[in-house]
XYZ file of C-alpha atoms in Angstrom:
320
model
C 20.008 248.557 46.519
C 18.388 245.887 44.307
C 20.679 243.112 45.433
C 19.878 244.165 49.120
C 16.156 243.955 48.167
C 16.306 240.505 46.810
C 18.463 239.364 49.617
C 16.022 240.471 52.109
C 13.176 238.781 50.171
C 15.080 235.694 50.012
C 15.625 235.752 53.967
C 12.002 236.303 54.439
C 11.158 233.230 52.334
C 13.533 231.069 54.140
C 12.094 232.160 57.386
C 8.679 231.571 56.191
C 9.658 227.854 55.129
C 10.786 227.158 58.655
C 7.462 228.282 60.112
C 4.972 226.390 58.169
C 3.465 223.425 60.072
C 4.747 220.953 57.487
C 8.267 219.862 56.551
C 9.137 221.395 53.144
C 12.160 219.335 53.020
C 10.401 215.963 53.673
C 11.292 213.219 51.197
C 9.623 210.277 52.686
C 6.097 209.070 52.385
C 3.881 209.517 55.376
C 2.534 206.726 57.633
C -0.461 206.885 59.737
C 1.687 207.579 62.745
C 3.327 210.488 60.953
C 0.121 212.053 59.549
C -1.826 211.699 62.831
C 1.158 212.551 65.118
C -0.424 213.863 68.274
C -3.687 211.988 67.984
C -4.678 209.598 70.980
C -7.631 207.085 70.362
C -8.259 207.318 74.102
C -8.651 211.171 73.726
C -10.692 211.938 70.703
C -10.623 215.577 71.014
C -6.832 215.252 70.484
C -7.654 215.046 66.695
C -7.947 218.954 66.500
C -4.179 219.077 67.423
C -2.694 216.289 65.376
C -0.334 217.091 62.608
C -2.802 216.553 59.676
C -5.416 218.806 61.376
C -2.849 221.556 61.921
C -1.735 221.316 58.309
C -5.268 221.404 57.121
C -6.165 224.573 59.250
C -3.152 226.288 57.917
C -4.024 225.480 54.449
C -7.550 226.933 54.808
C -6.104 230.078 56.576
C -3.554 230.658 53.886
C -6.087 229.976 51.107
C -6.783 226.876 48.922
C -5.280 229.059 46.269
C -2.150 230.280 48.184
C -2.523 233.890 49.040
C 1.340 234.498 49.108
C 4.412 233.501 47.021
C 5.969 232.109 50.095
C 3.154 229.777 50.771
C 2.983 228.632 47.138
C 6.697 227.967 47.257
C 6.321 226.015 50.448
C 3.527 223.892 49.229
C 5.385 223.271 45.909
C 8.568 222.120 47.653
C 6.490 219.712 49.972
C 4.673 218.160 46.848
C 8.016 217.849 44.993
C 9.317 215.817 47.962
C 6.185 213.541 47.778
C 7.001 212.946 44.240
C 10.669 211.909 45.122
C 9.342 209.706 47.809
C 6.987 207.957 45.410
C 9.828 207.388 43.011
C 11.779 205.717 45.731
C 8.565 203.655 46.739
C 8.486 202.304 43.159
C 12.120 201.399 43.165
C 11.195 198.544 45.467
C 7.516 197.759 44.224
C 7.154 196.673 40.736
C 4.598 199.249 39.056
C 3.050 196.701 36.915
C 1.706 194.961 40.118
C 0.040 198.193 41.375
C -3.736 198.094 41.265
C -6.021 201.042 41.737
C -9.555 201.082 43.218
C -11.758 204.021 42.558
C -15.120 204.737 44.051
C -17.338 206.982 46.206
C -15.990 208.677 49.271
C -19.659 208.433 50.799
C -19.746 204.518 50.694
C -20.637 203.511 54.250
C -18.885 200.805 56.288
C -22.202 199.055 56.660
C -22.803 198.829 52.896
C -22.273 195.374 51.130
C -19.926 197.014 48.609
C -17.669 198.240 51.482
C -17.245 194.545 52.504
C -16.871 193.362 48.820
C -14.040 195.874 48.122
C -12.203 194.795 51.226
C -12.522 191.162 50.241
C -11.044 191.822 46.647
C -8.387 194.072 48.148
C -7.319 191.395 50.630
C -7.266 188.574 47.995
C -5.240 190.668 45.587
C -2.804 191.719 48.138
C -2.169 188.191 49.166
C -1.625 187.192 45.573
C 1.282 189.678 45.287
C -0.354 192.864 44.161
C -0.392 196.130 46.058
C -3.362 198.399 46.253
C -3.568 202.101 45.448
C -6.366 204.505 46.125
C -7.015 208.261 46.859
C -6.395 207.591 50.397
C -9.705 208.826 51.847
C -12.772 207.432 53.332
C -15.484 205.207 51.632
C -14.360 202.851 48.901
C -10.814 204.131 49.285
C -10.834 203.074 53.092
C -12.202 199.729 52.121
C -9.371 199.139 49.642
C -6.698 199.799 52.356
C -8.541 197.863 55.086
C -8.488 194.877 52.833
C -4.935 195.304 52.213
C -4.127 195.698 55.846
C -5.984 192.518 56.656
C -4.057 190.480 54.110
C -2.600 187.432 56.019
C -5.437 187.405 58.324
C -8.431 184.939 57.935
C -11.886 185.802 56.853
C -13.323 185.679 60.322
C -10.705 188.455 61.239
C -11.863 190.562 58.407
C -15.530 190.191 59.268
C -14.754 191.145 62.848
C -12.570 194.249 61.787
C -15.569 195.356 59.628
C -17.953 194.822 62.536
C -15.690 197.013 64.789
C -15.890 199.838 62.080
C -19.703 199.790 61.731
C -20.289 201.742 64.798
C -19.177 204.669 62.959
C -20.331 204.116 59.271
C -19.634 207.458 57.875
C -16.338 209.750 58.086
C -18.656 212.253 59.452
C -19.466 210.275 62.415
C -17.724 210.449 65.794
C -15.481 207.564 66.191
C -14.647 207.030 62.483
C -10.812 207.493 62.982
C -10.872 206.100 66.468
C -12.305 202.656 65.233
C -9.757 202.480 62.444
C -6.894 202.827 64.802
C -8.445 200.165 67.075
C -8.730 197.769 64.204
C -5.077 198.418 63.461
C -4.027 197.812 67.144
C -5.919 194.492 67.189
C -4.830 193.172 63.880
C -1.148 194.432 63.061
C 0.074 194.399 59.678
C 3.863 193.915 59.320
C 4.227 192.267 55.865
C 1.994 193.958 53.267
C 2.058 197.359 51.847
C -0.614 199.661 50.284
C -0.413 203.097 48.773
C -2.944 206.010 49.595
C -2.581 209.495 47.820
C -4.920 211.921 49.499
C -5.080 215.636 49.291
C -5.668 218.514 51.702
C -7.916 220.103 49.118
C -10.327 217.514 50.619
C -9.101 217.802 54.083
C -12.430 217.555 55.458
C -12.496 214.091 54.594
C -9.923 212.188 56.876
C -7.074 210.146 55.247
C -7.488 206.404 55.990
C -4.729 205.210 58.424
C -5.035 201.722 56.847
C -2.725 202.876 54.116
C 0.814 201.799 55.158
C 2.215 204.472 52.762
C 0.677 207.796 52.318
C 1.665 210.465 49.685
C -0.405 213.585 50.667
C -0.393 216.458 48.201
C -1.671 220.022 48.263
C -2.259 220.046 44.615
C -5.149 217.864 43.799
C -4.651 218.084 39.927
C -1.134 216.561 40.355
C -2.484 213.966 42.954
C -5.268 212.908 40.581
C -2.882 212.421 37.804
C -0.521 210.370 39.970
C -3.316 207.942 41.172
C -4.410 207.252 37.487
C -0.826 207.070 36.096
C 0.707 204.749 38.835
C -1.868 202.046 38.710
C -0.177 200.263 35.915
C -1.635 196.928 36.781
C -5.232 198.229 36.230
C -8.056 200.087 37.862
C -11.256 198.717 39.498
C -14.112 201.171 39.362
C -16.662 200.744 42.084
C -19.936 202.825 42.288
C -19.075 206.459 42.598
C -20.373 209.946 41.605
C -18.609 212.941 39.732
C -15.062 212.235 40.895
C -15.275 208.669 39.749
C -16.615 209.520 36.471
C -13.748 211.950 35.835
C -11.168 209.295 36.732
C -12.900 206.903 34.284
C -12.524 209.314 31.261
C -8.976 210.348 32.243
C -7.868 206.729 32.558
C -9.618 206.053 29.209
C -7.520 208.782 27.489
C -4.467 207.209 28.872
C -5.144 203.880 27.673
C -6.333 205.159 24.207
C -3.180 206.857 23.524
C -1.007 204.251 25.121
C 0.606 207.184 27.197
C 2.790 204.833 29.012
C 3.431 202.209 26.235
C 0.437 200.032 26.958
C -3.193 199.812 27.986
C -4.212 198.714 31.464
C -7.575 196.937 32.456
C -10.605 198.997 33.406
C -12.596 196.720 35.448
C -16.209 197.871 36.404
C -17.600 196.266 39.501
C -21.428 196.479 39.725
C -23.366 195.614 36.562
C -26.633 197.592 37.442
C -24.789 200.645 38.481
C -22.474 200.938 35.414
C -25.225 199.984 32.806
C -28.367 201.543 34.291
C -27.717 204.026 37.147
C -24.741 205.447 35.639
C -24.475 203.829 32.146
C -20.962 204.680 31.469
C -20.099 201.008 30.406
C -22.527 200.825 27.375
C -21.047 204.248 26.280
C -17.580 203.033 26.320
C -18.500 199.949 24.498
C -20.141 202.007 21.860
C -17.392 204.357 21.419
C -14.937 201.287 20.999
C -17.114 199.877 18.449
C -17.203 203.102 16.298
C -13.406 203.667 16.844
C -13.835 206.670 19.033
C -11.860 204.963 21.696
C -9.124 202.363 21.230
C -7.030 199.917 23.241
C -9.623 199.924 26.248
C -9.393 196.580 28.195
C -12.883 196.512 29.512
C -14.588 194.074 32.072
C -18.068 194.381 33.596
C -19.025 192.190 36.458
C -20.435 191.602 39.859
C -18.238 188.761 40.571
C -14.955 188.750 42.723
C -13.456 186.070 40.722
C -13.918 187.868 37.585
C -12.309 190.950 38.819
C -9.169 188.982 40.043
C -9.094 186.927 36.711
C -9.195 190.021 34.527
C -6.108 191.360 36.430
C -4.296 188.090 36.388
C -4.850 187.654 32.658
C -3.313 191.175 32.076
C -0.203 190.081 34.121
C 0.236 187.079 32.030
C -0.191 188.996 28.806
C 2.504 191.524 29.818
C 4.885 188.558 30.564
C 4.883 187.928 26.789
C 5.847 191.438 25.964
């Protein structure tokens, strides 16, 4: 009787895994075409039936904290597959060349910082780095836009940003449509970037500009992955609570040399990081008093300073 009970439970779990709207056996990163399968830029309402939306609706229906063991199992299997896919990605992409950009999801496409991030990301991508972000809107989208436009000229980048500005915020109608129109006008066959979004923030659409997307259900795992994988350093652009959390989490990894070395922490926006949100003076003070060690800090408003700090780190690592 006990054996029959467990057998029946197992059969029910297997049936459940087959019925969820996502593939629990997936072992490949998503592309924009995969994530937004079913979306047609000439029929904006099709977004409601695309793959990403259906998964998010299921996620909400079954509870952000899964209501059933079967759903927990399904999500865990999916996220495990994403980890395996990330491992294979880094088999062909040198981890030390991975640069993260962190910043606010609410950054508008019309904001000067949006253009600045895109310029920096484009330049770093063309110089042999590849860009990583949380894969959402705002500063994250700008990161992947810049990487997507690598190989194109500055006029093309300016035109791409102009095309996006008719829908400045991810809440605006046309936000996703205009991104796909830019991608159609300016194809990107050569350069890669990696976005790591989450269905926990599924109300924020994932940027399609990331050529490789590891989308997770568990945000805590996803957050740790972003900060861990940016071995080449992280650029911090103005943000709010989420960005502040990432700064201190990154500082802990660097302090303890969790992965054998410390990576650069580059803060873009002097006024923001010293006055509006004075994190930089705090980190400097804690370094001076020995509360933090091994932090490689840079504060600047200049794109060249950002690139130079990251390049110096690469040269330093060559001697190790």
